Amino acid sequence: MSTTTTTRRLTMAQAIAEATAQEMARDDRVFVMGEDVGKYGGIFSATTGLLDQFGPERVMDTPISETGFMGAALGAAAEGLRPISELMFVDFFGVCFDQIYNQAAKFRYMFGGKAKVPMVLRMPQGAGVSAAAQHSQCLEAWFMHMPGIKVCIPSTPADAKGMLISAIRDDNPVVFLEHKLLYKQSFEVPDEFPPARLGEGRIEREGTDLTIVATSVEVQHSVQAAEQLAEQGISAEVIDPRTIKPLDVPLILQSVSRTGRVLLVQEAPKFAGFMAEVAAT
């Protein structure tokens, strides 16, 4: 007997809001905090409707103090809650860096596994919206370097929803990086799908002559480039790691072994970037 999958169009912002609402309804330990996440619905509308649905005790607008509310999220997670803390822009993480790399990332290991830190740190990143120097960077490499933290970079609404559900349920701190140019783009999303497995990449487009590895909005650009190459008789495969830590190394190596060539695409600074690690691997 055949089955059919129904779909609907969602933007990434809508998918993130849906995943958050779903997990808040499923588990009353889940709550949201950050600047303008409540009444305003998030600077990129990724928390729209949550305040009306769950109230101010679970959707908390915070003061402009990243150090304060990141420390509060860390403490809440250590005490058994499951906070989703949104930094308005990834560029602001330097203000609360100690809470992330010296505390959240290390608690579980410093206390022999007795402590858990089930917190999600959501952050917009990337250029393209004329937001200037301190609001446009891609800083994923900083977080990859921290033992104890997982790092997700979705490229579609479906991935954003499935990966965020998994991140919320994870007992480790998860950094969730969302490109600003993807928030308003709409894609077909299945009505029902299981949570995504963190650390599992995907072949976005199959090919035989070249492997292109890309993340976030660069996945779209790479697929477009692959289609142009196809017109010239070159078959390019596009891989989206989705989670850059842990990284699906076997998926990448299997593809490169087949094609014999690899092109690594990123928006972040080239030196010591994520793709430099992929190249080294």
PDB file of C-alpha atoms in Angstrom:
ATOM      1  CA  MET A   1       0.000   0.000   0.000  1.00  0.00           C
ATOM      2  CA  SER A   2       1.461   3.365  -1.007  1.00  0.00           C
ATOM      3  CA  THR A   3       1.509   6.379   1.263  1.00  0.00           C
ATOM      4  CA  THR A   4       1.496  10.042   0.360  1.00  0.00           C
ATOM      5  CA  THR A   5       3.211  12.879   2.189  1.00  0.00           C
ATOM      6  CA  THR A   6       1.437  16.216   2.293  1.00  0.00           C
ATOM      7  CA  THR A   7       3.454  19.417   2.381  1.00  0.00           C
ATOM      8  CA  ARG A   8       2.944  23.116   2.983  1.00  0.00           C
ATOM      9  CA  ARG A   9       5.062  26.207   2.471  1.00  0.00           C
ATOM     10  CA  LEU A  10       6.903  27.592   5.482  1.00  0.00           C
ATOM     11  CA  THR A  11       9.594  30.182   5.956  1.00  0.00           C
ATOM     12  CA  MET A  12      12.528  29.356   8.198  1.00  0.00           C
ATOM     13  CA  ALA A  13      11.251  31.849  10.776  1.00  0.00           C
ATOM     14  CA  GLN A  14       7.876  30.088  10.831  1.00  0.00           C
ATOM     15  CA  ALA A  15       9.531  26.677  11.087  1.00  0.00           C
ATOM     16  CA  ILE A  16      11.613  27.790  14.064  1.00  0.00           C
ATOM     17  CA  ALA A  17       8.542  29.223  15.799  1.00  0.00           C
ATOM     18  CA  GLU A  18       6.598  26.009  15.138  1.00  0.00           C
ATOM     19  CA  ALA A  19       9.364  23.785  16.497  1.00  0.00           C
ATOM     20  CA  THR A  20       9.669  25.953  19.602  1.00  0.00           C
ATOM     21  CA  ALA A  21       5.907  25.941  20.222  1.00  0.00           C
ATOM     22  CA  GLN A  22       5.717  22.191  19.697  1.00  0.00           C
ATOM     23  CA  GLU A  23       8.415  21.498  22.267  1.00  0.00           C
ATOM     24  CA  MET A  24       7.021  24.026  24.746  1.00  0.00           C
ATOM     25  CA  ALA A  25       3.640  22.306  24.526  1.00  0.00           C
ATOM     26  CA  ARG A  26       5.242  18.876  24.893  1.00  0.00           C
ATOM     27  CA  ASP A  27       7.545  19.738  27.804  1.00  0.00           C
ATOM     28  CA  ASP A  28       6.764  22.471  30.327  1.00  0.00           C
ATOM     29  CA  ARG A  29      10.478  22.738  31.193  1.00  0.00           C
ATOM     30  CA  VAL A  30      11.135  24.419  27.841  1.00  0.00           C
ATOM     31  CA  PHE A  31      11.090  28.210  27.830  1.00  0.00           C
ATOM     32  CA  VAL A  32      12.395  31.080  25.670  1.00  0.00           C
ATOM     33  CA  MET A  33      14.371  34.133  26.709  1.00  0.00           C
ATOM     34  CA  GLY A  34      16.168  36.953  24.940  1.00  0.00           C
ATOM     35  CA  GLU A  35      15.903  40.500  23.657  1.00  0.00           C
ATOM     36  CA  ASP A  36      12.561  41.247  21.942  1.00  0.00           C
ATOM     37  CA  VAL A  37      11.533  37.578  21.761  1.00  0.00           C
ATOM     38  CA  GLY A  38       8.138  38.202  23.393  1.00  0.00           C
ATOM     39  CA  LYS A  39       5.927  41.112  22.441  1.00  0.00           C
ATOM     40  CA  TYR A  40       7.966  41.924  19.331  1.00  0.00           C
ATOM     41  CA  GLY A  41       8.125  38.274  18.243  1.00  0.00           C
ATOM     42  CA  GLY A  42      11.868  38.265  17.654  1.00  0.00           C
ATOM     43  CA  ILE A  43      13.905  40.633  15.526  1.00  0.00           C
ATOM     44  CA  PHE A  44      13.474  38.199  12.585  1.00  0.00           C
ATOM     45  CA  SER A  45       9.988  36.962  13.636  1.00  0.00           C
ATOM     46  CA  ALA A  46      11.222  33.542  14.756  1.00  0.00           C
ATOM     47  CA  THR A  47       9.312  33.702  18.070  1.00  0.00           C
ATOM     48  CA  THR A  48       6.097  35.257  16.737  1.00  0.00           C
ATOM     49  CA  GLY A  49       2.992  34.115  18.613  1.00  0.00           C
ATOM     50  CA  LEU A  50       4.789  32.366  21.441  1.00  0.00           C
ATOM     51  CA  LEU A  51       4.050  35.032  24.066  1.00  0.00           C
ATOM     52  CA  ASP A  52       0.312  34.879  23.363  1.00  0.00           C
ATOM     53  CA  GLN A  53       0.364  31.089  23.510  1.00  0.00           C
ATOM     54  CA  PHE A  54       2.548  30.508  26.574  1.00  0.00           C
ATOM     55  CA  GLY A  55       2.640  33.773  28.521  1.00  0.00           C
ATOM     56  CA  PRO A  56       5.456  35.902  29.957  1.00  0.00           C
ATOM     57  CA  GLU A  57       6.677  33.276  32.444  1.00  0.00           C
ATOM     58  CA  ARG A  58       7.816  31.059  29.565  1.00  0.00           C
ATOM     59  CA  VAL A  59       8.565  33.684  26.898  1.00  0.00           C
ATOM     60  CA  MET A  60      10.762  36.261  28.604  1.00  0.00           C
ATOM     61  CA  ASP A  61      11.867  39.580  27.178  1.00  0.00           C
ATOM     62  CA  THR A  62      15.208  40.339  28.769  1.00  0.00           C
ATOM     63  CA  PRO A  63      17.174  43.540  29.353  1.00  0.00           C
ATOM     64  CA  ILE A  64      19.985  44.354  26.924  1.00  0.00           C
ATOM     65  CA  SER A  65      22.437  42.293  28.960  1.00  0.00           C
ATOM     66  CA  GLU A  66      23.726  39.237  27.133  1.00  0.00           C
ATOM     67  CA  THR A  67      25.926  38.382  30.085  1.00  0.00           C
ATOM     68  CA  GLY A  68      22.936  38.403  32.416  1.00  0.00           C
ATOM     69  CA  PHE A  69      20.426  36.360  30.472  1.00  0.00           C
ATOM     70  CA  MET A  70      22.983  33.868  29.154  1.00  0.00           C
ATOM     71  CA  GLY A  71      24.068  33.229  32.725  1.00  0.00           C
ATOM     72  CA  ALA A  72      20.418  32.840  33.713  1.00  0.00           C
ATOM     73  CA  ALA A  73      19.850  30.319  30.909  1.00  0.00           C
ATOM     74  CA  LEU A  74      22.915  28.356  31.982  1.00  0.00           C
ATOM     75  CA  GLY A  75      21.759  28.242  35.590  1.00  0.00           C
ATOM     76  CA  ALA A  76      18.250  27.214  34.576  1.00  0.00           C
ATOM     77  CA  ALA A  77      19.607  24.404  32.412  1.00  0.00           C
ATOM     78  CA  ALA A  78      21.864  23.130  35.193  1.00  0.00           C
ATOM     79  CA  GLU A  79      18.805  23.050  37.496  1.00  0.00           C
ATOM     80  CA  GLY A  80      16.769  20.903  35.077  1.00  0.00           C
ATOM     81  CA  LEU A  81      14.952  23.361  32.820  1.00  0.00           C
ATOM     82  CA  ARG A  82      15.475  23.481  29.042  1.00  0.00           C
ATOM     83  CA  PRO A  83      16.016  27.105  28.005  1.00  0.00           C
ATOM     84  CA  ILE A  84      16.153  28.427  24.444  1.00  0.00           C
ATOM     85  CA  SER A  85      18.200  31.593  24.659  1.00  0.00           C
ATOM     86  CA  GLU A  86      18.282  33.894  21.643  1.00  0.00           C
ATOM     87  CA  LEU A  87      21.122  36.314  21.023  1.00  0.00           C
ATOM     88  CA  MET A  88      19.831  38.965  18.654  1.00  0.00           C
ATOM     89  CA  PHE A  89      22.985  38.655  16.508  1.00  0.00           C
ATOM     90  CA  VAL A  90      25.838  36.140  16.704  1.00  0.00           C
ATOM     91  CA  ASP A  91      28.240  39.096  16.818  1.00  0.00           C
ATOM     92  CA  PHE A  92      27.110  39.790  20.396  1.00  0.00           C
ATOM     93  CA  PHE A  93      28.350  36.498  21.827  1.00  0.00           C
ATOM     94  CA  GLY A  94      31.645  38.097  22.842  1.00  0.00           C
ATOM     95  CA  VAL A  95      29.806  39.872  25.646  1.00  0.00           C
ATOM     96  CA  CYS A  96      28.818  36.546  27.246  1.00  0.00           C
ATOM     97  CA  PHE A  97      31.667  34.367  26.004  1.00  0.00           C
ATOM     98  CA  ASP A  98      32.684  33.110  29.442  1.00  0.00           C
ATOM     99  CA  GLN A  99      29.236  31.667  30.163  1.00  0.00           C
ATOM    100  CA  ILE A 100      29.387  29.727  26.898  1.00  0.00           C
ATOM    101  CA  TYR A 101      32.892  28.284  26.640  1.00  0.00           C
ATOM    102  CA  ASN A 102      34.036  28.213  30.281  1.00  0.00           C
ATOM    103  CA  GLN A 103      30.743  27.225  31.919  1.00  0.00           C
ATOM    104  CA  ALA A 104      28.047  25.719  29.661  1.00  0.00           C
ATOM    105  CA  ALA A 105      30.512  23.702  27.586  1.00  0.00           C
ATOM    106  CA  LYS A 106      32.375  22.311  30.602  1.00  0.00           C
ATOM    107  CA  PHE A 107      29.830  21.699  33.382  1.00  0.00           C
ATOM    108  CA  ARG A 108      28.997  18.138  32.368  1.00  0.00           C
ATOM    109  CA  TYR A 109      32.649  17.135  32.287  1.00  0.00           C
ATOM    110  CA  MET A 110      33.827  19.050  35.345  1.00  0.00           C
ATOM    111  CA  PHE A 111      31.252  17.191  37.444  1.00  0.00           C
ATOM    112  CA  GLY A 112      31.806  13.725  36.009  1.00  0.00           C
ATOM    113  CA  GLY A 113      28.590  13.621  34.026  1.00  0.00           C
ATOM    114  CA  LYS A 114      26.350  14.425  36.985  1.00  0.00           C
ATOM    115  CA  ALA A 115      25.439  17.841  35.591  1.00  0.00           C
ATOM    116  CA  LYS A 116      23.537  18.336  32.355  1.00  0.00           C
ATOM    117  CA  VAL A 117      23.227  21.575  30.408  1.00  0.00           C
ATOM    118  CA  PRO A 118      20.256  21.157  28.043  1.00  0.00           C
ATOM    119  CA  MET A 119      20.250  24.665  26.609  1.00  0.00           C
ATOM    120  CA  VAL A 120      19.903  25.932  23.041  1.00  0.00           C
ATOM    121  CA  LEU A 121      21.642  29.122  21.985  1.00  0.00           C
ATOM    122  CA  ARG A 122      19.929  30.507  18.857  1.00  0.00           C
ATOM    123  CA  MET A 123      21.757  33.200  16.885  1.00  0.00           C
ATOM    124  CA  PRO A 124      21.236  34.871  13.494  1.00  0.00           C
ATOM    125  CA  GLN A 125      24.395  35.293  11.464  1.00  0.00           C
ATOM    126  CA  GLY A 126      25.588  36.271   7.992  1.00  0.00           C
ATOM    127  CA  ALA A 127      25.593  39.254   5.691  1.00  0.00           C
ATOM    128  CA  GLY A 128      23.172  40.458   3.049  1.00  0.00           C
ATOM    129  CA  VAL A 129      20.744  42.632   4.996  1.00  0.00           C
ATOM    130  CA  SER A 130      22.857  45.808   5.227  1.00  0.00           C
ATOM    131  CA  ALA A 131      23.363  45.360   8.967  1.00  0.00           C
ATOM    132  CA  ALA A 132      26.978  46.640   9.024  1.00  0.00           C
ATOM    133  CA  ALA A 133      30.167  45.357  10.613  1.00  0.00           C
ATOM    134  CA  GLN A 134      28.987  44.239  14.056  1.00  0.00           C
ATOM    135  CA  HIS A 135      25.816  42.526  12.819  1.00  0.00           C
ATOM    136  CA  SER A 136      26.895  40.590   9.706  1.00  0.00           C
ATOM    137  CA  GLN A 137      29.578  38.057  10.592  1.00  0.00           C
ATOM    138  CA  CYS A 138      29.639  34.272  10.296  1.00  0.00           C
ATOM    139  CA  LEU A 139      31.375  33.016  13.436  1.00  0.00           C
ATOM    140  CA  GLU A 140      30.690  29.281  13.481  1.00  0.00           C
ATOM    141  CA  ALA A 141      34.395  28.385  13.751  1.00  0.00           C
ATOM    142  CA  TRP A 142      34.579  29.916  17.240  1.00  0.00           C
ATOM    143  CA  PHE A 143      31.997  27.465  18.563  1.00  0.00           C
ATOM    144  CA  MET A 144      33.422  24.438  16.763  1.00  0.00           C
ATOM    145  CA  HIS A 145      36.612  24.875  18.775  1.00  0.00           C
ATOM    146  CA  MET A 146      34.834  24.403  22.128  1.00  0.00           C
ATOM    147  CA  PRO A 147      34.662  20.811  23.434  1.00  0.00           C
ATOM    148  CA  GLY A 148      31.220  20.057  24.852  1.00  0.00           C
ATOM    149  CA  ILE A 149      29.137  22.141  22.426  1.00  0.00           C
ATOM    150  CA  LYS A 150      27.200  20.974  19.364  1.00  0.00           C
ATOM    151  CA  VAL A 151      26.807  23.329  16.395  1.00  0.00           C
ATOM    152  CA  CYS A 152      23.905  23.283  13.924  1.00  0.00           C
ATOM    153  CA  ILE A 153      23.546  25.341  10.730  1.00  0.00           C
ATOM    154  CA  PRO A 154      20.249  24.607   8.926  1.00  0.00           C
ATOM    155  CA  SER A 155      19.753  25.568   5.285  1.00  0.00           C
ATOM    156  CA  THR A 156      16.008  24.883   4.914  1.00  0.00           C
ATOM    157  CA  PRO A 157      12.872  25.325   7.055  1.00  0.00           C
ATOM    158  CA  ALA A 158      12.470  21.552   7.316  1.00  0.00           C
ATOM    159  CA  ASP A 159      15.995  21.193   8.666  1.00  0.00           C
ATOM    160  CA  ALA A 160      15.500  24.157  10.974  1.00  0.00           C
ATOM    161  CA  LYS A 161      12.398  22.586  12.492  1.00  0.00           C
ATOM    162  CA  GLY A 162      13.710  19.031  12.737  1.00  0.00           C
ATOM    163  CA  MET A 163      17.127  20.053  14.043  1.00  0.00           C
ATOM    164  CA  LEU A 164      15.746  22.532  16.559  1.00  0.00           C
ATOM    165  CA  ILE A 165      13.462  19.868  18.014  1.00  0.00           C
ATOM    166  CA  SER A 166      16.473  17.578  18.436  1.00  0.00           C
ATOM    167  CA  ALA A 167      18.568  20.405  19.877  1.00  0.00           C
ATOM    168  CA  ILE A 168      15.937  21.216  22.506  1.00  0.00           C
ATOM    169  CA  ARG A 169      15.764  17.561  23.546  1.00  0.00           C
ATOM    170  CA  ASP A 170      19.548  17.171  23.703  1.00  0.00           C
ATOM    171  CA  ASP A 171      21.174  17.175  27.145  1.00  0.00           C
ATOM    172  CA  ASN A 172      24.159  19.163  25.856  1.00  0.00           C
ATOM    173  CA  PRO A 173      24.431  22.844  24.945  1.00  0.00           C
ATOM    174  CA  VAL A 174      23.630  23.349  21.262  1.00  0.00           C
ATOM    175  CA  VAL A 175      24.543  26.435  19.250  1.00  0.00           C
ATOM    176  CA  PHE A 176      21.945  26.983  16.529  1.00  0.00           C
ATOM    177  CA  LEU A 177      23.058  29.371  13.770  1.00  0.00           C
ATOM    178  CA  GLU A 178      20.473  30.795  11.363  1.00  0.00           C
ATOM    179  CA  HIS A 179      21.377  32.844   8.293  1.00  0.00           C
ATOM    180  CA  LYS A 180      19.434  36.084   8.048  1.00  0.00           C
ATOM    181  CA  LEU A 181      18.763  35.666   4.325  1.00  0.00           C
ATOM    182  CA  LEU A 182      16.908  32.396   4.974  1.00  0.00           C
ATOM    183  CA  TYR A 183      14.346  33.659   7.489  1.00  0.00           C
ATOM    184  CA  LYS A 184      11.848  34.928   4.907  1.00  0.00           C
ATOM    185  CA  GLN A 185      12.470  32.362   2.176  1.00  0.00           C
ATOM    186  CA  SER A 186       9.658  29.820   1.916  1.00  0.00           C
ATOM    187  CA  PHE A 187      10.091  26.144   1.074  1.00  0.00           C
ATOM    188  CA  GLU A 188       7.877  23.068   0.886  1.00  0.00           C
ATOM    189  CA  VAL A 189       7.943  21.332   4.254  1.00  0.00           C
ATOM    190  CA  PRO A 190       6.346  17.948   5.098  1.00  0.00           C
ATOM    191  CA  ASP A 191       3.442  18.184   7.510  1.00  0.00           C
ATOM    192  CA  GLU A 192       4.987  15.442   9.621  1.00  0.00           C
ATOM    193  CA  PHE A 193       8.593  14.338   9.937  1.00  0.00           C
ATOM    194  CA  PRO A 194      10.780  12.985  12.756  1.00  0.00           C
ATOM    195  CA  PRO A 195      13.342  15.115  14.598  1.00  0.00           C
ATOM    196  CA  ALA A 196      16.599  15.353  12.658  1.00  0.00           C
ATOM    197  CA  ARG A 197      19.620  13.418  13.878  1.00  0.00           C
ATOM    198  CA  LEU A 198      22.326  15.852  14.939  1.00  0.00           C
ATOM    199  CA  GLY A 199      25.585  14.965  13.240  1.00  0.00           C
ATOM    200  CA  GLU A 200      23.955  13.552  10.104  1.00  0.00           C
ATOM    201  CA  GLY A 201      24.549  15.405   6.839  1.00  0.00           C
ATOM    202  CA  ARG A 202      22.626  15.159   3.587  1.00  0.00           C
ATOM    203  CA  ILE A 203      23.374  14.914  -0.124  1.00  0.00           C
ATOM    204  CA  GLU A 204      21.424  17.885  -1.461  1.00  0.00           C
ATOM    205  CA  ARG A 205      22.184  17.088  -5.113  1.00  0.00           C
ATOM    206  CA  GLU A 206      23.817  13.969  -6.522  1.00  0.00           C
ATOM    207  CA  GLY A 207      26.767  14.136  -8.899  1.00  0.00           C
ATOM    208  CA  THR A 208      29.799  12.215 -10.130  1.00  0.00           C
ATOM    209  CA  ASP A 209      32.525  14.688 -11.173  1.00  0.00           C
ATOM    210  CA  LEU A 210      32.869  17.103  -8.263  1.00  0.00           C
ATOM    211  CA  THR A 211      31.845  17.304  -4.596  1.00  0.00           C
ATOM    212  CA  ILE A 212      30.740  20.699  -3.284  1.00  0.00           C
ATOM    213  CA  VAL A 213      30.458  21.031   0.491  1.00  0.00           C
ATOM    214  CA  ALA A 214      28.475  24.038   1.725  1.00  0.00           C
ATOM    215  CA  THR A 215      26.352  25.162   4.657  1.00  0.00           C
ATOM    216  CA  SER A 216      23.462  27.536   5.282  1.00  0.00           C
ATOM    217  CA  VAL A 217      22.551  29.907   2.438  1.00  0.00           C
ATOM    218  CA  GLU A 218      25.635  28.759   0.512  1.00  0.00           C
ATOM    219  CA  VAL A 219      23.899  25.420  -0.083  1.00  0.00           C
ATOM    220  CA  GLN A 220      21.426  27.241  -2.340  1.00  0.00           C
ATOM    221  CA  HIS A 221      24.241  29.025  -4.148  1.00  0.00           C
ATOM    222  CA  SER A 222      26.070  25.734  -4.619  1.00  0.00           C
ATOM    223  CA  VAL A 223      23.016  23.991  -6.057  1.00  0.00           C
ATOM    224  CA  GLN A 224      22.595  26.876  -8.498  1.00  0.00           C
ATOM    225  CA  ALA A 225      26.253  26.587  -9.475  1.00  0.00           C
ATOM    226  CA  ALA A 226      25.870  22.822  -9.923  1.00  0.00           C
ATOM    227  CA  GLU A 227      22.945  23.380 -12.289  1.00  0.00           C
ATOM    228  CA  GLN A 228      25.074  25.761 -14.362  1.00  0.00           C
ATOM    229  CA  LEU A 229      27.903  23.227 -14.423  1.00  0.00           C
ATOM    230  CA  ALA A 230      25.466  20.572 -15.619  1.00  0.00           C
ATOM    231  CA  GLU A 231      24.838  22.674 -18.729  1.00  0.00           C
ATOM    232  CA  GLN A 232      28.558  22.289 -19.459  1.00  0.00           C
ATOM    233  CA  GLY A 233      28.482  18.532 -18.937  1.00  0.00           C
ATOM    234  CA  ILE A 234      29.946  18.598 -15.410  1.00  0.00           C
ATOM    235  CA  SER A 235      28.095  16.614 -12.739  1.00  0.00           C
ATOM    236  CA  ALA A 236      28.493  18.212  -9.300  1.00  0.00           C
ATOM    237  CA  GLU A 237      27.340  16.693  -6.019  1.00  0.00           C
ATOM    238  CA  VAL A 238      26.303  19.100  -3.242  1.00  0.00           C
ATOM    239  CA  ILE A 239      26.616  18.059   0.400  1.00  0.00           C
ATOM    240  CA  ASP A 240      25.042  19.942   3.300  1.00  0.00           C
ATOM    241  CA  PRO A 241      26.622  18.806   6.616  1.00  0.00           C
ATOM    242  CA  ARG A 242      23.747  20.503   8.526  1.00  0.00           C
ATOM    243  CA  THR A 243      25.563  19.889  11.824  1.00  0.00           C
ATOM    244  CA  ILE A 244      29.181  21.013  11.712  1.00  0.00           C
ATOM    245  CA  LYS A 245      29.923  19.609  15.161  1.00  0.00           C
ATOM    246  CA  PRO A 246      29.671  16.679  15.284  1.00  0.00           C
ATOM    247  CA  LEU A 247      30.534  16.539  11.581  1.00  0.00           C
ATOM    248  CA  ASP A 248      29.404  13.761   9.246  1.00  0.00           C
ATOM    249  CA  VAL A 249      32.919  13.017   8.014  1.00  0.00           C
ATOM    250  CA  PRO A 250      32.040   9.641   6.410  1.00  0.00           C
ATOM    251  CA  LEU A 251      29.419  11.261   4.166  1.00  0.00           C
ATOM    252  CA  ILE A 252      31.933  13.814   2.874  1.00  0.00           C
ATOM    253  CA  LEU A 253      34.773  11.322   2.422  1.00  0.00           C
ATOM    254  CA  GLN A 254      32.565   8.832   0.589  1.00  0.00           C
ATOM    255  CA  SER A 255      31.486  11.527  -1.857  1.00  0.00           C
ATOM    256  CA  VAL A 256      35.011  12.824  -2.457  1.00  0.00           C
ATOM    257  CA  SER A 257      36.258   9.267  -2.931  1.00  0.00           C
ATOM    258  CA  ARG A 258      33.720   8.854  -5.736  1.00  0.00           C
ATOM    259  CA  THR A 259      34.223  12.222  -7.455  1.00  0.00           C
ATOM    260  CA  GLY A 260      37.943  12.757  -6.847  1.00  0.00           C
ATOM    261  CA  ARG A 261      37.500  16.537  -6.514  1.00  0.00           C
ATOM    262  CA  VAL A 262      36.118  18.809  -3.800  1.00  0.00           C
ATOM    263  CA  LEU A 263      35.096  22.469  -3.630  1.00  0.00           C
ATOM    264  CA  LEU A 264      34.537  23.939  -0.154  1.00  0.00           C
ATOM    265  CA  VAL A 265      32.199  26.929   0.126  1.00  0.00           C
ATOM    266  CA  GLN A 266      31.696  29.236   3.091  1.00  0.00           C
ATOM    267  CA  GLU A 267      30.781  32.836   3.835  1.00  0.00           C
ATOM    268  CA  ALA A 268      33.010  33.099   6.913  1.00  0.00           C
ATOM    269  CA  PRO A 269      36.642  34.247   6.848  1.00  0.00           C
ATOM    270  CA  LYS A 270      38.770  31.737   4.962  1.00  0.00           C
ATOM    271  CA  PHE A 271      41.646  31.543   7.449  1.00  0.00           C
ATOM    272  CA  ALA A 272      40.975  28.971  10.224  1.00  0.00           C
ATOM    273  CA  GLY A 273      37.351  28.656   9.114  1.00  0.00           C
ATOM    274  CA  PHE A 274      35.076  25.606   9.220  1.00  0.00           C
ATOM    275  CA  MET A 275      35.991  24.591   5.684  1.00  0.00           C
ATOM    276  CA  ALA A 276      39.686  24.695   6.587  1.00  0.00           C
ATOM    277  CA  GLU A 277      38.905  21.896   9.025  1.00  0.00           C
ATOM    278  CA  VAL A 278      37.047  19.997   6.305  1.00  0.00           C
ATOM    279  CA  ALA A 279      40.043  20.473   4.000  1.00  0.00           C
ATOM    280  CA  ALA A 280      42.392  19.175   6.698  1.00  0.00           C
ATOM    281  CA  THR A 281      40.139  16.143   7.202  1.00  0.00           C
TER     282      THR A 281
END
